[in-house]
PDB file of C-alpha atoms in Angstrom:
ATOM      1  CA  THR A   1    -114.685  41.357 -27.719  1.00 43.00           C
ATOM      2  CA  THR A   2    -113.427  40.503 -24.241  1.00 42.00           C
ATOM      3  CA  ASP A   3    -110.583  38.066 -23.756  1.00 44.00           C
ATOM      4  CA  ASP A   4    -108.272  36.899 -21.018  1.00 43.00           C
ATOM      5  CA  ALA A   5    -104.939  35.798 -22.494  1.00 42.00           C
ATOM      6  CA  GLU A   6    -101.543  34.500 -21.438  1.00 46.00           C
ATOM      7  CA  SER A   7    -102.094  33.662 -17.774  1.00 46.00           C
ATOM      8  CA  VAL A   8     -98.808  32.927 -16.005  1.00 46.00           C
ATOM      9  CA  VAL A   9     -98.515  31.303 -12.565  1.00 46.00           C
ATOM     10  CA  THR A  10     -95.344  31.886 -10.547  1.00 47.00           C
ATOM     11  CA  THR A  11     -94.447  30.596  -7.101  1.00 46.00           C
ATOM     12  CA  ASP A  12     -92.431  32.634  -4.612  1.00 49.00           C
ATOM     13  CA  PRO A  13     -90.494  30.231  -2.330  1.00 47.00           C
ATOM     14  CA  SER A  14     -90.455  32.842   0.469  1.00 50.00           C
ATOM     15  CA  SER A  15     -94.232  33.279   0.332  1.00 52.00           C
ATOM     16  CA  GLU A  16     -97.204  31.040   0.986  1.00 56.00           C
ATOM     17  CA  PHE A  17     -99.060  32.214  -2.095  1.00 59.00           C
ATOM     18  CA  GLU A  18     -98.861  31.786  -5.841  1.00 64.00           C
ATOM     19  CA  THR A  19     -98.838  34.832  -8.092  1.00 67.00           C
ATOM     20  CA  LEU A  20    -101.166  34.860 -11.088  1.00 70.00           C
ATOM     21  CA  THR A  21    -100.585  37.396 -13.846  1.00 73.00           C
ATOM     22  CA  ALA A  22    -102.757  37.736 -16.943  1.00 76.00           C
ATOM     23  CA  LYS A  23    -103.470  39.996 -19.906  1.00 77.00           C
ATOM     24  CA  VAL A  24    -107.006  41.248 -20.441  1.00 81.00           C
ATOM     25  CA  HIS A  25    -108.013  42.823 -23.784  1.00 78.00           C
ATOM     26  CA  PHE A  26    -111.216  44.783 -24.399  1.00 80.00           C
ATOM     27  CA  VAL A  27    -111.646  45.344 -28.124  1.00 77.00           C
ATOM     28  CA  ASP A  28    -114.391  47.266 -29.910  1.00 75.00           C
ATOM     29  CA  LEU A  29    -114.757  45.745 -33.369  1.00 71.00           C
ATOM     30  CA  ALA A  30    -116.692  48.810 -34.594  1.00 64.00           C
ATOM     31  CA  GLY A  31    -120.010  48.699 -36.405  1.00 63.00           C
ATOM     32  CA  SER A  32    -120.944  46.925 -39.598  1.00 64.00           C
ATOM     33  CA  GLU A  33    -122.902  49.872 -41.046  1.00 66.00           C
ATOM     34  CA  ARG A  34    -122.336  50.693 -44.671  1.00 67.00           C
ATOM     35  CA  LEU A  35    -120.583  53.985 -45.340  1.00 65.00           C
ATOM     36  CA  LYS A  36    -123.385  55.306 -47.539  1.00 68.00           C
ATOM     37  CA  ARG A  37    -125.961  54.827 -44.804  1.00 68.00           C
ATOM     38  CA  THR A  38    -123.932  56.643 -42.169  1.00 67.00           C
ATOM     39  CA  GLY A  39    -123.583  59.765 -44.328  1.00 70.00           C
ATOM     40  CA  ALA A  40    -120.080  60.392 -42.965  1.00 70.00           C
ATOM     41  CA  THR A  41    -117.797  62.786 -44.848  1.00 75.00           C
ATOM     42  CA  GLY A  42    -114.257  64.109 -44.516  1.00 77.00           C
ATOM     43  CA  GLU A  43    -112.233  62.748 -41.610  1.00 79.00           C
ATOM     44  CA  ARG A  44    -115.132  60.640 -40.389  1.00 73.00           C
ATOM     45  CA  ALA A  45    -115.324  58.933 -43.778  1.00 72.00           C
ATOM     46  CA  LYS A  46    -111.564  58.236 -43.761  1.00 75.00           C
ATOM     47  CA  GLU A  47    -111.837  56.805 -40.266  1.00 72.00           C
ATOM     48  CA  SER A  48    -114.680  54.522 -41.345  1.00 70.00           C
ATOM     49  CA  ILE A  49    -112.696  53.306 -44.361  1.00 70.00           C
ATOM     50  CA  SER A  50    -109.673  52.537 -42.163  1.00 69.00           C
ATOM     51  CA  THR A  51    -111.888  50.735 -39.660  1.00 68.00           C
ATOM     52  CA  ASP A  52    -113.543  48.680 -42.393  1.00 68.00           C
ATOM     53  CA  SER A  53    -110.155  47.605 -43.787  1.00 69.00           C
ATOM     54  CA  GLY A  54    -109.073  46.413 -40.335  1.00 68.00           C
ATOM     55  CA  PHE A  55    -112.413  44.686 -39.904  1.00 73.00           C
ATOM     56  CA  LEU A  56    -111.871  42.919 -43.241  1.00 76.00           C
ATOM     57  CA  GLY A  57    -108.496  41.574 -42.050  1.00 78.00           C
ATOM     58  CA  LEU A  58    -110.115  40.363 -38.845  1.00 79.00           C
ATOM     59  CA  GLY A  59    -112.828  38.665 -40.884  1.00 78.00           C
ATOM     60  CA  ASN A  60    -110.212  36.840 -42.964  1.00 82.00           C
ATOM     61  CA  VAL A  61    -108.485  35.569 -39.811  1.00 83.00           C
ATOM     62  CA  THR A  62    -111.808  34.492 -38.317  1.00 81.00           C
ATOM     63  CA  SER A  63    -112.747  32.653 -41.504  1.00 80.00           C
ATOM     64  CA  ALA A  64    -109.375  30.868 -41.643  1.00 82.00           C
ATOM     65  CA  LEU A  65    -109.677  29.772 -38.006  1.00 82.00           C
ATOM     66  CA  GLY A  66    -113.368  28.911 -38.124  1.00 75.00           C
ATOM     67  CA  GLU A  67    -113.394  26.701 -41.198  1.00 71.00           C
ATOM     68  CA  LYS A  68    -113.746  23.135 -39.974  1.00 58.00           C
ATOM     69  CA  SER A  69    -112.392  21.677 -43.209  1.00 51.00           C
ATOM     70  CA  ARG A  70    -109.153  23.686 -43.223  1.00 55.00           C
ATOM     71  CA  LYS A  71    -105.905  21.687 -43.122  1.00 55.00           C
ATOM     72  CA  ALA A  72    -103.058  23.672 -41.554  1.00 52.00           C
ATOM     73  CA  SER A  73    -103.855  26.651 -43.799  1.00 69.00           C
ATOM     74  CA  HIS A  74    -102.085  29.962 -43.325  1.00 78.00           C
ATOM     75  CA  VAL A  75    -103.800  32.337 -40.897  1.00 82.00           C
ATOM     76  CA  PRO A  76    -103.138  35.963 -41.990  1.00 82.00           C
ATOM     77  CA  TYR A  77    -102.490  37.479 -38.559  1.00 81.00           C
ATOM     78  CA  ARG A  78    -100.036  40.037 -39.978  1.00 81.00           C
ATOM     79  CA  ASP A  79    -102.439  41.560 -42.473  1.00 80.00           C
ATOM     80  CA  SER A  80    -103.478  44.222 -39.952  1.00 78.00           C
ATOM     81  CA  ASN A  81    -102.315  45.620 -36.622  1.00 78.00           C
ATOM     82  CA  ARG A  82    -105.561  44.542 -34.986  1.00 77.00           C
ATOM     83  CA  THR A  83    -105.164  40.865 -35.875  1.00 80.00           C
ATOM     84  CA  ARG A  84    -101.493  40.968 -34.928  1.00 81.00           C
ATOM     85  CA  LEU A  85    -102.409  42.160 -31.429  1.00 79.00           C
ATOM     86  CA  LEU A  86    -105.225  39.612 -31.168  1.00 80.00           C
ATOM     87  CA  GLN A  87    -103.135  36.622 -32.227  1.00 81.00           C
ATOM     88  CA  GLU A  88    -103.362  35.018 -28.760  1.00 78.00           C
ATOM     89  CA  PRO A  89    -107.091  35.656 -28.153  1.00 77.00           C
ATOM     90  CA  LEU A  90    -108.019  34.332 -31.615  1.00 80.00           C
ATOM     91  CA  GLY A  91    -107.337  30.599 -31.538  1.00 79.00           C
ATOM     92  CA  GLY A  92    -104.507  30.880 -29.017  1.00 78.00           C
ATOM     93  CA  ASN A  93    -104.009  30.386 -25.291  1.00 80.00           C
ATOM     94  CA  SER A  94    -106.909  32.436 -23.935  1.00 81.00           C
ATOM     95  CA  GLN A  95    -110.551  32.554 -22.985  1.00 82.00           C
ATOM     96  CA  THR A  96    -112.480  34.668 -25.492  1.00 82.00           C
ATOM     97  CA  VAL A  97    -116.021  36.045 -25.356  1.00 84.00           C
ATOM     98  CA  MET A  98    -117.584  37.827 -28.336  1.00 83.00           C
ATOM     99  CA  ILE A  99    -120.774  39.894 -28.057  1.00 86.00           C
ATOM    100  CA  ALA A 100    -122.675  40.577 -31.295  1.00 86.00           C
ATOM    101  CA  CYS A 101    -125.058  43.542 -31.220  1.00 85.00           C
ATOM    102  CA  VAL A 102    -127.999  43.315 -33.646  1.00 86.00           C
ATOM    103  CA  SER A 103    -131.030  45.455 -34.405  1.00 85.00           C
ATOM    104  CA  PRO A 104    -134.674  44.299 -34.677  1.00 88.00           C
ATOM    105  CA  SER A 105    -135.412  46.986 -37.267  1.00 86.00           C
ATOM    106  CA  ASP A 106    -136.247  45.893 -40.821  1.00 86.00           C
ATOM    107  CA  GLY A 107    -134.075  48.704 -42.146  1.00 82.00           C
ATOM    108  CA  ASP A 108    -131.014  47.134 -40.491  1.00 82.00           C
ATOM    109  CA  PHE A 109    -131.705  43.650 -41.845  1.00 86.00           C
ATOM    110  CA  MET A 110    -128.542  43.339 -43.977  1.00 85.00           C
ATOM    111  CA  GLU A 111    -126.237  44.657 -41.234  1.00 83.00           C
ATOM    112  CA  THR A 112    -127.843  42.299 -38.716  1.00 86.00           C
ATOM    113  CA  LEU A 113    -127.466  39.354 -41.086  1.00 88.00           C
ATOM    114  CA  ASN A 114    -123.785  40.125 -41.742  1.00 84.00           C
ATOM    115  CA  THR A 115    -123.129  40.472 -38.018  1.00 83.00           C
ATOM    116  CA  LEU A 116    -124.756  37.110 -37.280  1.00 87.00           C
ATOM    117  CA  LYS A 117    -122.763  35.427 -40.050  1.00 86.00           C
ATOM    118  CA  TYR A 118    -119.552  36.839 -38.622  1.00 82.00           C
ATOM    119  CA  ALA A 119    -120.494  35.720 -35.097  1.00 84.00           C
ATOM    120  CA  ASN A 120    -121.266  32.233 -36.407  1.00 85.00           C
ATOM    121  CA  ARG A 121    -117.797  31.978 -37.973  1.00 83.00           C
ATOM    122  CA  ALA A 122    -116.191  33.240 -34.785  1.00 82.00           C
ATOM    123  CA  ARG A 123    -118.078  30.626 -32.758  1.00 84.00           C
ATOM    124  CA  ASN A 124    -116.212  27.865 -34.600  1.00 83.00           C
ATOM    125  CA  ILE A 125    -112.818  29.113 -33.381  1.00 84.00           C
ATOM    126  CA  LYS A 126    -111.286  26.740 -30.842  1.00 82.00           C
ATOM    127  CA  ASP A 127    -109.016  28.228 -28.178  1.00 81.00           C
ATOM    128  CA  MET A 128    -106.378  26.126 -26.399  1.00 80.00           C
ATOM    129  CA  VAL A 129    -106.443  27.326 -22.804  1.00 79.00           C
ATOM    130  CA  THR A 130    -103.541  26.231 -20.592  1.00 76.00           C
ATOM    131  CA  ILE A 131    -101.803  27.571 -17.494  1.00 71.00           C
ATOM    132  CA  ASN A 132     -98.343  28.863 -18.368  1.00 70.00           C
ATOM    133  CA  GLN A 133     -96.638  27.940 -15.118  1.00 66.00           C
ATOM    134  CA  ASP A 134     -93.045  29.044 -14.710  1.00 66.00           C
ATOM    135  CA  LYS A 135     -91.023  25.798 -14.559  1.00 65.00           C
ATOM    136  CA  SER A 136     -88.119  27.365 -12.682  1.00 67.00           C
ATOM    137  CA  SER A 137     -90.415  28.651  -9.928  1.00 65.00           C
ATOM    138  CA  ARG A 138     -92.043  25.235  -9.608  1.00 64.00           C
ATOM    139  CA  THR A 139     -88.651  23.534  -9.377  1.00 68.00           C
ATOM    140  CA  ILE A 140     -87.475  26.007  -6.727  1.00 67.00           C
ATOM    141  CA  ALA A 141     -90.625  25.387  -4.697  1.00 66.00           C
ATOM    142  CA  LEU A 142     -90.064  21.639  -5.002  1.00 66.00           C
ATOM    143  CA  LEU A 143     -86.443  21.834  -3.827  1.00 68.00           C
ATOM    144  CA  CYS A 144     -87.293  24.244  -1.011  1.00 67.00           C
ATOM    145  CA  TYR A 145     -89.952  21.832   0.178  1.00 60.00           C
ATOM    146  CA  CYS A 146     -87.450  19.016   0.852  1.00 58.00           C
ATOM    147  CA  PRO A 147     -85.298  20.646   3.572  1.00 52.00           C
ATOM    148  CA  HIS A 148     -88.412  22.252   5.045  1.00 50.00           C
ATOM    149  CA  ARG A 149     -89.993  18.832   5.327  1.00 52.00           C
ATOM    150  CA  LYS A 150     -86.863  17.321   6.933  1.00 50.00           C
ATOM    151  CA  CYS A 151     -86.709  20.069   9.573  1.00 45.00           C
ATOM    152  CA  THR A 152     -90.380  19.647  10.389  1.00 50.00           C
ATOM    153  CA  SER A 153     -89.979  15.881  10.732  1.00 49.00           C
ATOM    154  CA  ALA A 154     -86.961  16.229  13.037  1.00 46.00           C
ATOM    155  CA  GLU A 155     -88.743  18.637  15.383  1.00 48.00           C
ATOM    156  CA  ASN A 156     -91.930  16.593  15.623  1.00 52.00           C
ATOM    157  CA  GLU A 157     -90.416  13.101  15.517  1.00 50.00           C
ATOM    158  CA  GLU A 158     -91.086  12.230  19.176  1.00 47.00           C
ATOM    159  CA  ASP A 159     -94.618  13.563  19.629  1.00 50.00           C
ATOM    160  CA  SER A 160     -96.203  13.029  16.185  1.00 51.00           C
ATOM    161  CA  ASP A 161     -98.113   9.993  14.975  1.00 50.00           C
ATOM    162  CA  SER A 162     -98.835   8.749  11.462  1.00 49.00           C
ATOM    163  CA  ASP A 163    -102.151  10.646  11.148  1.00 49.00           C
ATOM    164  CA  THR A 164    -100.581  13.997  11.987  1.00 52.00           C
ATOM    165  CA  ASP A 165     -97.721  13.320   9.581  1.00 51.00           C
ATOM    166  CA  THR A 166    -100.204  12.570   6.801  1.00 52.00           C
ATOM    167  CA  GLU A 167    -102.072  15.817   7.479  1.00 52.00           C
ATOM    168  CA  ASP A 168     -98.803  17.791   7.360  1.00 53.00           C
ATOM    169  CA  LYS A 169     -97.953  16.256   3.998  1.00 50.00           C
ATOM    170  CA  GLU A 170    -101.366  17.145   2.622  1.00 52.00           C
ATOM    171  CA  GLU A 171    -101.156  20.737   3.910  1.00 53.00           C
ATOM    172  CA  GLU A 172     -97.680  21.296   2.513  1.00 49.00           C
ATOM    173  CA  SER A 173     -98.612  19.626  -0.753  1.00 51.00           C
ATOM    174  CA  ALA A 174    -101.559  22.006  -1.117  1.00 49.00           C
ATOM    175  CA  GLN A 175     -99.412  24.971  -0.057  1.00 47.00           C
ATOM    176  CA  TYR A 176     -96.847  24.410  -2.782  1.00 47.00           C
ATOM    177  CA  GLY A 177     -99.320  23.131  -5.377  1.00 48.00           C
ATOM    178  CA  LEU A 178     -97.492  19.792  -5.690  1.00 46.00           C
ATOM    179  CA  GLU A 179     -98.805  16.284  -6.173  1.00 51.00           C
ATOM    180  CA  PRO A 180     -97.590  13.352  -3.963  1.00 53.00           C
ATOM    181  CA  VAL A 181     -95.790  11.816  -6.930  1.00 50.00           C
ATOM    182  CA  GLU A 182     -93.968  15.097  -7.553  1.00 52.00           C
ATOM    183  CA  LEU A 183     -93.010  15.357  -3.869  1.00 52.00           C
ATOM    184  CA  THR A 184     -91.552  11.837  -3.907  1.00 59.00           C
ATOM    185  CA  SER A 185     -89.643  12.659  -7.076  1.00 60.00           C
ATOM    186  CA  GLY A 186     -88.349  15.868  -5.525  1.00 59.00           C
ATOM    187  CA  ILE A 187     -87.134  14.043  -2.414  1.00 65.00           C
ATOM    188  CA  SER A 188     -85.356  11.463  -4.585  1.00 72.00           C
ATOM    189  CA  ILE A 189     -83.651  14.243  -6.546  1.00 71.00           C
ATOM    190  CA  LYS A 190     -82.580  15.898  -3.302  1.00 72.00           C
ATOM    191  CA  GLN A 191     -81.173  12.626  -1.949  1.00 76.00           C
ATOM    192  CA  ARG A 192     -79.195  12.040  -5.143  1.00 75.00           C
ATOM    193  CA  LEU A 193     -77.753  15.545  -4.919  1.00 74.00           C
ATOM    194  CA  ILE A 194     -76.724  14.938  -1.308  1.00 77.00           C
ATOM    195  CA  GLU A 195     -75.088  11.604  -2.214  1.00 78.00           C
ATOM    196  CA  GLU A 196     -73.168  13.209  -5.074  1.00 76.00           C
ATOM    197  CA  LEU A 197     -72.010  15.991  -2.753  1.00 76.00           C
ATOM    198  CA  GLU A 198     -70.819  13.458  -0.159  1.00 78.00           C
ATOM    199  CA  ARG A 199     -68.897  11.512  -2.816  1.00 78.00           C
ATOM    200  CA  SER A 200     -67.243  14.705  -4.010  1.00 74.00           C
ATOM    201  CA  GLN A 201     -66.219  15.580  -0.454  1.00 73.00           C
ATOM    202  CA  LYS A 202     -64.720  12.108   0.062  1.00 75.00           C
ATOM    203  CA  GLN A 203     -62.753  12.407  -3.165  1.00 72.00           C
ATOM    204  CA  ILE A 204     -61.419  15.783  -2.077  1.00 69.00           C
ATOM    205  CA  GLN A 205     -60.380  14.331   1.288  1.00 69.00           C
ATOM    206  CA  LEU A 206     -58.634  11.350  -0.343  1.00 67.00           C
ATOM    207  CA  ARG A 207     -56.666  13.453  -2.802  1.00 66.00           C
ATOM    208  CA  PRO A 208     -53.908  14.556  -0.340  1.00 67.00           C
ATOM    209  CA  GLN A 209     -53.325  10.953   0.774  1.00 66.00           C
ATOM    210  CA  HIS A 210     -53.240   9.852  -2.856  1.00 64.00           C
ATOM    211  CA  TYR A 211     -50.618  12.456  -3.705  1.00 67.00           C
ATOM    212  CA  GLU A 212     -48.572  11.551  -0.606  1.00 74.00           C
ATOM    213  CA  ASP A 213     -48.551   7.861  -1.585  1.00 74.00           C
ATOM    214  CA  LYS A 214     -47.557   8.788  -5.108  1.00 75.00           C
ATOM    215  CA  LEU A 215     -44.759  11.053  -3.858  1.00 76.00           C
ATOM    216  CA  GLN A 216     -43.464   8.318  -1.544  1.00 78.00           C
ATOM    217  CA  LEU A 217     -43.421   5.835  -4.439  1.00 80.00           C
ATOM    218  CA  VAL A 218     -41.449   8.273  -6.598  1.00 77.00           C
ATOM    219  CA  GLU A 219     -38.954   8.877  -3.788  1.00 80.00           C
ATOM    220  CA  GLU A 220     -38.454   5.115  -3.382  1.00 82.00           C
ATOM    221  CA  GLN A 221     -37.849   4.781  -7.113  1.00 79.00           C
ATOM    222  CA  ILE A 222     -35.302   7.613  -6.963  1.00 79.00           C
ATOM    223  CA  ARG A 223     -33.476   5.963  -4.053  1.00 80.00           C
ATOM    224  CA  ALA A 224     -33.445   2.597  -5.836  1.00 79.00           C
ATOM    225  CA  THR A 225     -32.073   4.212  -8.977  1.00 78.00           C
ATOM    226  CA  GLN A 226     -29.421   6.047  -6.970  1.00 77.00           C
ATOM    227  CA  GLU A 227     -28.364   2.824  -5.253  1.00 79.00           C
ATOM    228  CA  GLU A 228     -28.068   1.043  -8.603  1.00 77.00           C
ATOM    229  CA  HIS A 229     -26.024   3.952  -9.908  1.00 71.00           C
ATOM    230  CA  ASP A 230     -23.693   3.879  -6.914  1.00 75.00           C
ATOM    231  CA  THR A 231     -23.306   0.107  -7.199  1.00 76.00           C
ATOM    232  CA  GLY A 232     -22.460   0.426 -10.868  1.00 69.00           C
ATOM    233  CA  LEU A 233     -19.802   3.081 -10.188  1.00 66.00           C
ATOM    234  CA  ALA A 234     -18.249   0.932  -7.451  1.00 68.00           C
ATOM    235  CA  SER A 235     -18.058  -2.087  -9.749  1.00 67.00           C
ATOM    236  CA  PHE A 236     -16.508   0.017 -12.506  1.00 60.00           C
ATOM    237  CA  SER A 237     -13.858   1.387 -10.142  1.00 62.00           C
ATOM    238  CA  GLU A 238     -12.807  -2.077  -9.046  1.00 58.00           C
TER     239      GLU A 238
END
């Protein structure tokens, strides 16, 4: 069995390229010969028995995944180490290819028939292949695009026409793997962040004046209270 599982795409903001990482498994499912026909003894016989038990667990998983009429039934991935390791390639996020080796000899008829039955069950397994793109890397690339685009526009504002500007947008969109709708959304997010930052700066600048006005009001209240107190003492003395 050959499978390519768990592909992850990451974007480096400092680079012009995307990084693709993937896991590739090459698995030998062993033969389907019967132990009596092989004539194995001792350690070889024990190895064959262990292999057959693992193959049985893999067959149970394949049957559970390949049955078209199954309704959210339990898939026994944990019944063997082999199926636990192959949880992604078998019905998961991967591309899986299975090669069944058969023999044209009449003496191998039963083994060939069993192999074809197993391959037929495995053919019914449906994988769900998707690109696991790192969301944080995509967001960073989107945010880094905005100031880069502003700088480019400022430098080429006088000697660029609409056609050249459109080509630049297409090149940068392809470079960062972003759609026009996503670029517009990213620019809007950047503008909102800038507006919020400007409002925060204005509030910080207005705070000293606010505290000065408040202090002046308190001082006026203290003076008025002192004057009333002095007036009251003068009236009491008279």
